[in-house]
């Protein structure tokens, strides 16, 4: 396998030009008004290697909400606080062929969430965060992540207002189902906290630094990092996970804001951002770039 740190800059610049064209095939999500208004031509990539080499191209100053990319880091945080035995009594770690916000999947599984990378699993994990209210719970996670990764995640209040400006019947139905089955307490605080942690935001560099936590961080237990990487590999890109795992094989996680984070084990992290999404909710240009880099490395 070739080394991520030797990726030629010229090659990366060419892929970026192609990625701009690819992005035109995608669509902005319409259920969060501010995401619908994002400039679709934004594009950024940051590659950080474990020896702290950094490669950045594109709109590196732009901040964006992590959305579902917070899910592996929520899992990492709770594994470190509560341990894997406890966590996997609350959620499973199997892939799902249903969309990320599927109620049907949860019902088919008798209310036991399939994995922490989809909404039912993440909401269940959010209910385990400690703190008296949603502000405190979100803040605890934010602080821990910033401290461990030296990043500058912040809560984007405008984005949060936008998320809360329209009802989200799917997430509400998942919360109701989990509450009815006694899987979560405090449904309101849980949903508020979930919306807040999805609006934790940063630049492409912050995202790549978060990714490095899953490569070789001296502050993170290697067992926990490996649990999170394995679940990202099989579950990180929703229904596209299987295809991505077969063709790319890197632990990856996408979010509806258009970001994708991929981990190259023992080498580093690749963070990409481009808002237009494919039918499964994954950024078209970000997955294009990651495929190109993976094919180069392998
Ligand atoms: N906040 C979003 C939601 O639950 C996050 C989803 C995502 O990024 N796929 O709908």
PDB file of C-alpha atoms and ligand atoms in Angstrom:
ATOM      1  CA  UNK A   1       0.000   0.000   0.000  1.00  0.00           C
ATOM      2  CA  UNK A   2       1.263   3.481  -0.899  1.00  0.00           C
ATOM      3  CA  UNK A   3       1.680   6.109   1.802  1.00  0.00           C
ATOM      4  CA  UNK A   4      -0.902   8.830   2.350  1.00  0.00           C
ATOM      5  CA  UNK A   5       1.884  11.271   3.223  1.00  0.00           C
ATOM      6  CA  UNK A   6       3.367  10.926  -0.271  1.00  0.00           C
ATOM      7  CA  UNK A   7       0.149  11.740  -2.121  1.00  0.00           C
ATOM      8  CA  UNK A   8       1.262  14.129  -4.906  1.00  0.00           C
ATOM      9  CA  UNK A   9      -0.330  17.562  -4.534  1.00  0.00           C
ATOM     10  CA  UNK A  10      -0.742  17.888  -8.290  1.00  0.00           C
ATOM     11  CA  UNK A  11      -2.700  14.643  -8.407  1.00  0.00           C
ATOM     12  CA  UNK A  12      -4.952  15.855  -5.603  1.00  0.00           C
ATOM     13  CA  UNK A  13      -5.563  19.174  -7.395  1.00  0.00           C
ATOM     14  CA  UNK A  14      -6.651  17.300 -10.541  1.00  0.00           C
ATOM     15  CA  UNK A  15      -9.090  15.141  -8.574  1.00  0.00           C
ATOM     16  CA  UNK A  16     -10.461  18.292  -6.994  1.00  0.00           C
ATOM     17  CA  UNK A  17     -11.216  19.756 -10.429  1.00  0.00           C
ATOM     18  CA  UNK A  18     -13.077  16.565 -11.322  1.00  0.00           C
ATOM     19  CA  UNK A  19     -14.874  16.613  -7.986  1.00  0.00           C
ATOM     20  CA  UNK A  20     -16.284  20.114  -8.728  1.00  0.00           C
ATOM     21  CA  UNK A  21     -17.960  18.597 -11.802  1.00  0.00           C
ATOM     22  CA  UNK A  22     -19.169  15.552  -9.860  1.00  0.00           C
ATOM     23  CA  UNK A  23     -20.833  17.788  -7.270  1.00  0.00           C
ATOM     24  CA  UNK A  24     -23.221  19.061  -9.965  1.00  0.00           C
ATOM     25  CA  UNK A  25     -24.894  15.631 -10.013  1.00  0.00           C
ATOM     26  CA  UNK A  26     -25.968  15.962  -6.371  1.00  0.00           C
ATOM     27  CA  UNK A  27     -28.833  17.722  -4.619  1.00  0.00           C
ATOM     28  CA  UNK A  28     -28.948  19.785  -1.459  1.00  0.00           C
ATOM     29  CA  UNK A  29     -31.078  18.314   1.329  1.00  0.00           C
ATOM     30  CA  UNK A  30     -34.376  20.142   1.744  1.00  0.00           C
ATOM     31  CA  UNK A  31     -35.458  19.264   5.273  1.00  0.00           C
ATOM     32  CA  UNK A  32     -33.062  21.719   6.951  1.00  0.00           C
ATOM     33  CA  UNK A  33     -33.615  25.198   5.413  1.00  0.00           C
ATOM     34  CA  UNK A  34     -30.062  26.492   6.017  1.00  0.00           C
ATOM     35  CA  UNK A  35     -28.519  23.422   4.385  1.00  0.00           C
ATOM     36  CA  UNK A  36     -30.812  23.962   1.405  1.00  0.00           C
ATOM     37  CA  UNK A  37     -29.352  27.492   1.085  1.00  0.00           C
ATOM     38  CA  UNK A  38     -25.689  26.425   1.240  1.00  0.00           C
ATOM     39  CA  UNK A  39     -23.477  27.305  -1.749  1.00  0.00           C
ATOM     40  CA  UNK A  40     -23.346  23.985  -3.670  1.00  0.00           C
ATOM     41  CA  UNK A  41     -19.931  24.787  -5.153  1.00  0.00           C
ATOM     42  CA  UNK A  42     -18.131  24.765  -1.783  1.00  0.00           C
ATOM     43  CA  UNK A  43     -15.467  22.079  -1.693  1.00  0.00           C
ATOM     44  CA  UNK A  44     -12.703  21.337   0.796  1.00  0.00           C
ATOM     45  CA  UNK A  45     -10.376  18.505   1.643  1.00  0.00           C
ATOM     46  CA  UNK A  46      -7.905  18.021   4.473  1.00  0.00           C
ATOM     47  CA  UNK A  47      -5.602  15.051   4.880  1.00  0.00           C
ATOM     48  CA  UNK A  48      -3.689  14.667   8.135  1.00  0.00           C
ATOM     49  CA  UNK A  49      -1.190  11.897   8.599  1.00  0.00           C
ATOM     50  CA  UNK A  50      -0.261  10.368  11.913  1.00  0.00           C
ATOM     51  CA  UNK A  51       3.078  12.208  11.857  1.00  0.00           C
ATOM     52  CA  UNK A  52       1.081  15.459  11.554  1.00  0.00           C
ATOM     53  CA  UNK A  53       1.667  16.198   7.878  1.00  0.00           C
ATOM     54  CA  UNK A  54      -1.239  18.308   6.712  1.00  0.00           C
ATOM     55  CA  UNK A  55      -2.544  18.744   3.163  1.00  0.00           C
ATOM     56  CA  UNK A  56      -5.401  21.198   2.668  1.00  0.00           C
ATOM     57  CA  UNK A  57      -7.141  22.222  -0.561  1.00  0.00           C
ATOM     58  CA  UNK A  58     -10.281  24.215  -1.326  1.00  0.00           C
ATOM     59  CA  UNK A  59     -12.520  26.204   1.046  1.00  0.00           C
ATOM     60  CA  UNK A  60     -10.552  25.536   4.197  1.00  0.00           C
ATOM     61  CA  UNK A  61     -11.996  28.480   6.191  1.00  0.00           C
ATOM     62  CA  UNK A  62     -15.648  27.487   5.736  1.00  0.00           C
ATOM     63  CA  UNK A  63     -17.344  25.960   8.764  1.00  0.00           C
ATOM     64  CA  UNK A  64     -20.101  23.369   8.467  1.00  0.00           C
ATOM     65  CA  UNK A  65     -22.153  21.303  10.922  1.00  0.00           C
ATOM     66  CA  UNK A  66     -20.926  17.765  11.506  1.00  0.00           C
ATOM     67  CA  UNK A  67     -24.472  16.356  11.499  1.00  0.00           C
ATOM     68  CA  UNK A  68     -24.190  12.544  11.466  1.00  0.00           C
ATOM     69  CA  UNK A  69     -20.385  12.613  11.579  1.00  0.00           C
ATOM     70  CA  UNK A  70     -20.757  13.346  15.277  1.00  0.00           C
ATOM     71  CA  UNK A  71     -22.153   9.801  15.744  1.00  0.00           C
ATOM     72  CA  UNK A  72     -18.830   7.870  15.793  1.00  0.00           C
ATOM     73  CA  UNK A  73     -17.445  10.471  18.209  1.00  0.00           C
ATOM     74  CA  UNK A  74     -20.475  10.224  20.463  1.00  0.00           C
ATOM     75  CA  UNK A  75     -19.809   6.473  20.515  1.00  0.00           C
ATOM     76  CA  UNK A  76     -16.103   7.017  21.233  1.00  0.00           C
ATOM     77  CA  UNK A  77     -16.916   9.387  24.111  1.00  0.00           C
ATOM     78  CA  UNK A  78     -19.438   7.039  25.693  1.00  0.00           C
ATOM     79  CA  UNK A  79     -17.166   4.012  25.281  1.00  0.00           C
ATOM     80  CA  UNK A  80     -14.523   5.902  27.200  1.00  0.00           C
ATOM     81  CA  UNK A  81     -16.985   6.936  29.939  1.00  0.00           C
ATOM     82  CA  UNK A  82     -19.164   3.824  30.247  1.00  0.00           C
ATOM     83  CA  UNK A  83     -17.284   0.926  28.637  1.00  0.00           C
ATOM     84  CA  UNK A  84     -18.230  -1.356  25.752  1.00  0.00           C
ATOM     85  CA  UNK A  85     -20.212  -3.946  27.763  1.00  0.00           C
ATOM     86  CA  UNK A  86     -22.675  -1.334  28.893  1.00  0.00           C
ATOM     87  CA  UNK A  87     -22.935   0.426  25.506  1.00  0.00           C
ATOM     88  CA  UNK A  88     -23.623  -2.747  23.527  1.00  0.00           C
ATOM     89  CA  UNK A  89     -26.460  -3.663  25.851  1.00  0.00           C
ATOM     90  CA  UNK A  90     -28.133  -0.505  24.540  1.00  0.00           C
ATOM     91  CA  UNK A  91     -27.343  -0.688  20.805  1.00  0.00           C
ATOM     92  CA  UNK A  92     -26.330  -3.368  18.330  1.00  0.00           C
ATOM     93  CA  UNK A  93     -23.425  -3.076  15.873  1.00  0.00           C
ATOM     94  CA  UNK A  94     -24.912  -4.605  12.733  1.00  0.00           C
ATOM     95  CA  UNK A  95     -25.348  -2.879   9.347  1.00  0.00           C
ATOM     96  CA  UNK A  96     -28.753  -1.743   8.146  1.00  0.00           C
ATOM     97  CA  UNK A  97     -30.141  -1.596   4.615  1.00  0.00           C
ATOM     98  CA  UNK A  98     -32.664   1.033   5.598  1.00  0.00           C
ATOM     99  CA  UNK A  99     -32.239   4.837   5.510  1.00  0.00           C
ATOM    100  CA  UNK A 100     -30.513   6.538   8.453  1.00  0.00           C
ATOM    101  CA  UNK A 101     -33.788   7.765   9.922  1.00  0.00           C
ATOM    102  CA  UNK A 102     -35.824   4.585   9.469  1.00  0.00           C
ATOM    103  CA  UNK A 103     -38.514   3.772  12.028  1.00  0.00           C
ATOM    104  CA  UNK A 104     -39.263   0.506  10.239  1.00  0.00           C
ATOM    105  CA  UNK A 105     -35.765  -0.851  10.943  1.00  0.00           C
ATOM    106  CA  UNK A 106     -36.208  -0.099  14.635  1.00  0.00           C
ATOM    107  CA  UNK A 107     -39.612  -1.803  14.706  1.00  0.00           C
ATOM    108  CA  UNK A 108     -38.270  -4.869  12.872  1.00  0.00           C
ATOM    109  CA  UNK A 109     -35.556  -5.063  15.538  1.00  0.00           C
ATOM    110  CA  UNK A 110     -38.129  -4.870  18.377  1.00  0.00           C
ATOM    111  CA  UNK A 111     -36.866  -1.461  19.404  1.00  0.00           C
ATOM    112  CA  UNK A 112     -33.212  -2.513  19.804  1.00  0.00           C
ATOM    113  CA  UNK A 113     -31.319  -0.065  17.567  1.00  0.00           C
ATOM    114  CA  UNK A 114     -29.322  -1.728  14.823  1.00  0.00           C
ATOM    115  CA  UNK A 115     -26.184   0.383  15.205  1.00  0.00           C
ATOM    116  CA  UNK A 116     -24.951   3.730  16.595  1.00  0.00           C
ATOM    117  CA  UNK A 117     -24.407   5.260  13.120  1.00  0.00           C
ATOM    118  CA  UNK A 118     -28.143   5.568  12.376  1.00  0.00           C
ATOM    119  CA  UNK A 119     -30.538   7.888  14.156  1.00  0.00           C
ATOM    120  CA  UNK A 120     -32.230   5.304  16.415  1.00  0.00           C
ATOM    121  CA  UNK A 121     -28.846   4.158  17.747  1.00  0.00           C
ATOM    122  CA  UNK A 122     -27.464   7.667  18.106  1.00  0.00           C
ATOM    123  CA  UNK A 123     -30.595   8.890  19.920  1.00  0.00           C
ATOM    124  CA  UNK A 124     -30.298   5.960  22.325  1.00  0.00           C
ATOM    125  CA  UNK A 125     -26.660   6.808  22.988  1.00  0.00           C
ATOM    126  CA  UNK A 126     -27.470  10.506  23.412  1.00  0.00           C
ATOM    127  CA  UNK A 127     -29.868   9.555  26.208  1.00  0.00           C
ATOM    128  CA  UNK A 128     -26.840   8.190  28.118  1.00  0.00           C
ATOM    129  CA  UNK A 129     -24.981  11.517  28.169  1.00  0.00           C
ATOM    130  CA  UNK A 130     -24.758  13.075  31.603  1.00  0.00           C
ATOM    131  CA  UNK A 131     -25.709  16.656  32.427  1.00  0.00           C
ATOM    132  CA  UNK A 132     -28.815  18.384  33.749  1.00  0.00           C
ATOM    133  CA  UNK A 133     -30.052  19.683  30.374  1.00  0.00           C
ATOM    134  CA  UNK A 134     -29.311  19.540  26.662  1.00  0.00           C
ATOM    135  CA  UNK A 135     -26.896  22.505  26.801  1.00  0.00           C
ATOM    136  CA  UNK A 136     -24.770  20.868  29.443  1.00  0.00           C
ATOM    137  CA  UNK A 137     -24.831  17.468  27.724  1.00  0.00           C
ATOM    138  CA  UNK A 138     -23.803  18.904  24.358  1.00  0.00           C
ATOM    139  CA  UNK A 139     -21.174  21.072  26.025  1.00  0.00           C
ATOM    140  CA  UNK A 140     -19.601  18.083  27.818  1.00  0.00           C
ATOM    141  CA  UNK A 141     -19.174  16.212  24.544  1.00  0.00           C
ATOM    142  CA  UNK A 142     -17.921  19.315  22.708  1.00  0.00           C
ATOM    143  CA  UNK A 143     -15.313  20.070  25.380  1.00  0.00           C
ATOM    144  CA  UNK A 144     -14.062  16.519  25.542  1.00  0.00           C
ATOM    145  CA  UNK A 145     -13.667  16.301  21.758  1.00  0.00           C
ATOM    146  CA  UNK A 146     -11.939  19.677  21.496  1.00  0.00           C
ATOM    147  CA  UNK A 147      -9.552  18.740  24.268  1.00  0.00           C
ATOM    148  CA  UNK A 148      -8.689  15.308  22.889  1.00  0.00           C
ATOM    149  CA  UNK A 149      -8.272  16.422  19.280  1.00  0.00           C
ATOM    150  CA  UNK A 150      -7.092  20.051  19.659  1.00  0.00           C
ATOM    151  CA  UNK A 151      -9.953  21.146  17.435  1.00  0.00           C
ATOM    152  CA  UNK A 152     -12.320  24.112  17.756  1.00  0.00           C
ATOM    153  CA  UNK A 153     -15.788  22.686  17.424  1.00  0.00           C
ATOM    154  CA  UNK A 154     -18.560  25.155  18.297  1.00  0.00           C
ATOM    155  CA  UNK A 155     -22.332  24.973  18.444  1.00  0.00           C
ATOM    156  CA  UNK A 156     -23.760  26.741  15.359  1.00  0.00           C
ATOM    157  CA  UNK A 157     -26.874  28.363  16.865  1.00  0.00           C
ATOM    158  CA  UNK A 158     -28.202  29.545  13.482  1.00  0.00           C
ATOM    159  CA  UNK A 159     -28.027  26.014  12.142  1.00  0.00           C
ATOM    160  CA  UNK A 160     -29.720  24.715  15.289  1.00  0.00           C
ATOM    161  CA  UNK A 161     -32.562  27.239  14.860  1.00  0.00           C
ATOM    162  CA  UNK A 162     -32.918  26.091  11.285  1.00  0.00           C
ATOM    163  CA  UNK A 163     -32.993  22.383  12.293  1.00  0.00           C
ATOM    164  CA  UNK A 164     -35.676  23.196  14.875  1.00  0.00           C
ATOM    165  CA  UNK A 165     -37.699  25.452  12.549  1.00  0.00           C
ATOM    166  CA  UNK A 166     -39.342  22.501  10.800  1.00  0.00           C
ATOM    167  CA  UNK A 167     -40.826  19.466  12.529  1.00  0.00           C
ATOM    168  CA  UNK A 168     -38.851  16.257  11.961  1.00  0.00           C
ATOM    169  CA  UNK A 169     -41.561  13.579  12.135  1.00  0.00           C
ATOM    170  CA  UNK A 170     -39.127  10.726  11.515  1.00  0.00           C
ATOM    171  CA  UNK A 171     -36.839  11.533  14.428  1.00  0.00           C
ATOM    172  CA  UNK A 172     -39.896  12.217  16.600  1.00  0.00           C
ATOM    173  CA  UNK A 173     -41.371   8.814  15.696  1.00  0.00           C
ATOM    174  CA  UNK A 174     -38.065   7.099  16.561  1.00  0.00           C
ATOM    175  CA  UNK A 175     -37.968   8.901  19.914  1.00  0.00           C
ATOM    176  CA  UNK A 176     -41.590   7.888  20.642  1.00  0.00           C
ATOM    177  CA  UNK A 177     -40.865   4.249  19.806  1.00  0.00           C
ATOM    178  CA  UNK A 178     -37.731   4.193  21.995  1.00  0.00           C
ATOM    179  CA  UNK A 179     -39.625   5.828  24.871  1.00  0.00           C
ATOM    180  CA  UNK A 180     -42.571   3.438  24.612  1.00  0.00           C
ATOM    181  CA  UNK A 181     -40.189   0.503  24.803  1.00  0.00           C
ATOM    182  CA  UNK A 182     -38.495   2.002  27.838  1.00  0.00           C
ATOM    183  CA  UNK A 183     -35.169   2.307  26.028  1.00  0.00           C
ATOM    184  CA  UNK A 184     -34.749   5.974  26.783  1.00  0.00           C
ATOM    185  CA  UNK A 185     -35.731   8.369  29.529  1.00  0.00           C
ATOM    186  CA  UNK A 186     -36.094  12.138  29.067  1.00  0.00           C
ATOM    187  CA  UNK A 187     -37.251  12.020  25.424  1.00  0.00           C
ATOM    188  CA  UNK A 188     -37.384  15.809  25.086  1.00  0.00           C
ATOM    189  CA  UNK A 189     -33.895  16.423  26.464  1.00  0.00           C
ATOM    190  CA  UNK A 190     -32.636  13.558  24.308  1.00  0.00           C
ATOM    191  CA  UNK A 191     -34.010  15.002  21.062  1.00  0.00           C
ATOM    192  CA  UNK A 192     -32.819  18.527  21.955  1.00  0.00           C
ATOM    193  CA  UNK A 193     -29.348  17.208  22.764  1.00  0.00           C
ATOM    194  CA  UNK A 194     -29.251  15.170  19.550  1.00  0.00           C
ATOM    195  CA  UNK A 195     -30.124  18.245  17.471  1.00  0.00           C
ATOM    196  CA  UNK A 196     -27.442  20.243  19.270  1.00  0.00           C
ATOM    197  CA  UNK A 197     -24.642  17.727  18.848  1.00  0.00           C
ATOM    198  CA  UNK A 198     -25.514  17.427  15.119  1.00  0.00           C
ATOM    199  CA  UNK A 199     -24.958  21.215  14.914  1.00  0.00           C
ATOM    200  CA  UNK A 200     -21.475  21.069  16.422  1.00  0.00           C
ATOM    201  CA  UNK A 201     -19.500  22.680  13.641  1.00  0.00           C
ATOM    202  CA  UNK A 202     -15.957  23.314  12.504  1.00  0.00           C
ATOM    203  CA  UNK A 203     -13.661  23.598   9.499  1.00  0.00           C
ATOM    204  CA  UNK A 204     -12.347  20.773   7.365  1.00  0.00           C
ATOM    205  CA  UNK A 205      -9.170  20.864   9.483  1.00  0.00           C
ATOM    206  CA  UNK A 206     -11.166  20.373  12.692  1.00  0.00           C
ATOM    207  CA  UNK A 207     -12.862  17.374  11.103  1.00  0.00           C
ATOM    208  CA  UNK A 208      -9.562  15.816  10.012  1.00  0.00           C
ATOM    209  CA  UNK A 209      -8.153  16.353  13.520  1.00  0.00           C
ATOM    210  CA  UNK A 210     -11.161  14.537  14.976  1.00  0.00           C
ATOM    211  CA  UNK A 211     -10.437  11.711  12.559  1.00  0.00           C
ATOM    212  CA  UNK A 212      -6.904  11.422  13.865  1.00  0.00           C
ATOM    213  CA  UNK A 213      -8.371  10.401  17.241  1.00  0.00           C
ATOM    214  CA  UNK A 214      -9.306   7.140  15.543  1.00  0.00           C
ATOM    215  CA  UNK A 215      -5.817   6.566  14.136  1.00  0.00           C
ATOM    216  CA  UNK A 216      -3.232   6.706  16.869  1.00  0.00           C
ATOM    217  CA  UNK A 217      -4.202   9.076  19.653  1.00  0.00           C
ATOM    218  CA  UNK A 218      -2.281   8.558  22.858  1.00  0.00           C
ATOM    219  CA  UNK A 219      -5.347   9.862  24.778  1.00  0.00           C
ATOM    220  CA  UNK A 220      -7.782   7.307  23.359  1.00  0.00           C
ATOM    221  CA  UNK A 221      -7.826   3.601  24.180  1.00  0.00           C
ATOM    222  CA  UNK A 222      -6.828   1.667  21.066  1.00  0.00           C
ATOM    223  CA  UNK A 223      -9.594  -0.904  21.753  1.00  0.00           C
ATOM    224  CA  UNK A 224     -12.243   1.809  21.737  1.00  0.00           C
ATOM    225  CA  UNK A 225     -10.827   3.410  18.574  1.00  0.00           C
ATOM    226  CA  UNK A 226     -10.851   0.009  16.907  1.00  0.00           C
ATOM    227  CA  UNK A 227     -14.507  -0.658  17.920  1.00  0.00           C
ATOM    228  CA  UNK A 228     -15.526   2.694  16.407  1.00  0.00           C
ATOM    229  CA  UNK A 229     -13.524   2.123  13.203  1.00  0.00           C
ATOM    230  CA  UNK A 230     -15.098  -1.328  12.700  1.00  0.00           C
ATOM    231  CA  UNK A 231     -18.626   0.053  13.053  1.00  0.00           C
ATOM    232  CA  UNK A 232     -17.800   2.928  10.682  1.00  0.00           C
ATOM    233  CA  UNK A 233     -16.573   0.425   8.084  1.00  0.00           C
ATOM    234  CA  UNK A 234     -19.788  -1.570   8.050  1.00  0.00           C
ATOM    235  CA  UNK A 235     -22.371   1.084   8.960  1.00  0.00           C
ATOM    236  CA  UNK A 236     -20.920   4.565   8.333  1.00  0.00           C
ATOM    237  CA  UNK A 237     -22.454   5.404   4.952  1.00  0.00           C
ATOM    238  CA  UNK A 238     -26.002   4.139   5.504  1.00  0.00           C
ATOM    239  CA  UNK A 239     -27.193   1.835   2.695  1.00  0.00           C
ATOM    240  CA  UNK A 240     -24.038   2.553   0.674  1.00  0.00           C
ATOM    241  CA  UNK A 241     -21.878   1.106   3.479  1.00  0.00           C
ATOM    242  CA  UNK A 242     -21.566  -2.382   2.028  1.00  0.00           C
ATOM    243  CA  UNK A 243     -20.547  -1.131  -1.408  1.00  0.00           C
ATOM    244  CA  UNK A 244     -18.096   1.351   0.102  1.00  0.00           C
ATOM    245  CA  UNK A 245     -16.639  -1.285   2.442  1.00  0.00           C
ATOM    246  CA  UNK A 246     -16.103  -3.677  -0.486  1.00  0.00           C
ATOM    247  CA  UNK A 247     -14.604  -1.135  -2.852  1.00  0.00           C
ATOM    248  CA  UNK A 248     -12.824   1.222  -0.443  1.00  0.00           C
ATOM    249  CA  UNK A 249     -12.568  -0.603   2.858  1.00  0.00           C
ATOM    250  CA  UNK A 250     -11.743   2.492   4.909  1.00  0.00           C
ATOM    251  CA  UNK A 251     -13.783   3.212   8.028  1.00  0.00           C
ATOM    252  CA  UNK A 252     -15.885   6.202   6.952  1.00  0.00           C
ATOM    253  CA  UNK A 253     -18.767   8.367   8.144  1.00  0.00           C
ATOM    254  CA  UNK A 254     -20.902  10.807   6.210  1.00  0.00           C
ATOM    255  CA  UNK A 255     -23.264  13.587   7.287  1.00  0.00           C
ATOM    256  CA  UNK A 256     -26.169  15.340   5.600  1.00  0.00           C
ATOM    257  CA  UNK A 257     -24.201  18.619   5.491  1.00  0.00           C
ATOM    258  CA  UNK A 258     -22.011  17.016   2.795  1.00  0.00           C
ATOM    259  CA  UNK A 259     -18.946  15.991   4.784  1.00  0.00           C
ATOM    260  CA  UNK A 260     -17.310  12.574   4.773  1.00  0.00           C
ATOM    261  CA  UNK A 261     -14.529  11.464   7.088  1.00  0.00           C
ATOM    262  CA  UNK A 262     -12.422   8.419   6.195  1.00  0.00           C
ATOM    263  CA  UNK A 263      -9.746   6.787   8.283  1.00  0.00           C
ATOM    264  CA  UNK A 264      -6.726   5.200   6.645  1.00  0.00           C
ATOM    265  CA  UNK A 265      -5.664   2.800   9.399  1.00  0.00           C
ATOM    266  CA  UNK A 266      -2.192   3.445  10.804  1.00  0.00           C
ATOM    267  CA  UNK A 267      -1.716   6.318   8.356  1.00  0.00           C
ATOM    268  CA  UNK A 268      -4.109   9.174   8.867  1.00  0.00           C
ATOM    269  CA  UNK A 269      -7.492  10.754   8.236  1.00  0.00           C
ATOM    270  CA  UNK A 270      -9.141  12.235   5.135  1.00  0.00           C
ATOM    271  CA  UNK A 271     -11.880  14.843   5.626  1.00  0.00           C
ATOM    272  CA  UNK A 272     -13.911  16.080   2.637  1.00  0.00           C
ATOM    273  CA  UNK A 273     -16.726  18.581   2.349  1.00  0.00           C
ATOM    274  CA  UNK A 274     -19.055  19.342  -0.571  1.00  0.00           C
ATOM    275  CA  UNK A 275     -22.769  19.913   0.098  1.00  0.00           C
ATOM    276  CA  UNK A 276     -24.633  18.212  -2.819  1.00  0.00           C
ATOM    277  CA  UNK A 277     -25.773  14.683  -1.898  1.00  0.00           C
ATOM    278  CA  UNK A 278     -26.619  11.490  -3.780  1.00  0.00           C
ATOM    279  CA  UNK A 279     -29.881   9.581  -3.319  1.00  0.00           C
ATOM    280  CA  UNK A 280     -28.633   7.883  -0.162  1.00  0.00           C
ATOM    281  CA  UNK A 281     -27.619  11.124   1.494  1.00  0.00           C
ATOM    282  CA  UNK A 282     -23.844  10.915   0.939  1.00  0.00           C
ATOM    283  CA  UNK A 283     -21.863  13.810  -0.593  1.00  0.00           C
ATOM    284  CA  UNK A 284     -21.212  13.054  -4.265  1.00  0.00           C
ATOM    285  CA  UNK A 285     -17.911  14.922  -4.551  1.00  0.00           C
ATOM    286  CA  UNK A 286     -16.629  13.809  -1.143  1.00  0.00           C
ATOM    287  CA  UNK A 287     -17.186  10.125  -1.953  1.00  0.00           C
ATOM    288  CA  UNK A 288     -15.608  10.700  -5.376  1.00  0.00           C
ATOM    289  CA  UNK A 289     -12.453  12.134  -3.783  1.00  0.00           C
ATOM    290  CA  UNK A 290     -12.200   9.371  -1.204  1.00  0.00           C
ATOM    291  CA  UNK A 291     -12.602   6.696  -3.896  1.00  0.00           C
ATOM    292  CA  UNK A 292      -9.827   8.332  -5.948  1.00  0.00           C
ATOM    293  CA  UNK A 293      -7.459   8.484  -2.964  1.00  0.00           C
ATOM    294  CA  UNK A 294      -8.279   4.899  -1.956  1.00  0.00           C
ATOM    295  CA  UNK A 295      -7.605   3.619  -5.475  1.00  0.00           C
ATOM    296  CA  UNK A 296      -4.303   5.474  -5.488  1.00  0.00           C
ATOM    297  CA  UNK A 297      -3.255   4.015  -2.133  1.00  0.00           C
ATOM    298  CA  UNK A 298      -4.229   0.414  -2.734  1.00  0.00           C
TER     299      UNK A 298
HETATM  300  N1  LIG B   1     -29.587  15.971  12.126  1.00  0.00           N
HETATM  301  C1  LIG B   1     -29.690  15.090  11.041  1.00  0.00           C
HETATM  302  C2  LIG B   1     -30.905  14.181  11.209  1.00  0.00           C
HETATM  303  O1  LIG B   1     -31.058  13.471  12.166  1.00  0.00           O
HETATM  304  C3  LIG B   1     -28.447  14.319  10.837  1.00  0.00           C
HETATM  305  C4  LIG B   1     -28.612  13.263   9.787  1.00  0.00           C
HETATM  306  C5  LIG B   1     -27.437  13.041   8.894  1.00  0.00           C
HETATM  307  O2  LIG B   1     -26.450  13.748   8.883  1.00  0.00           O
HETATM  308  N2  LIG B   1     -27.583  12.036   8.085  1.00  0.00           N
HETATM  309  O3  LIG B   1     -31.773  14.187  10.394  1.00  0.00           O
END
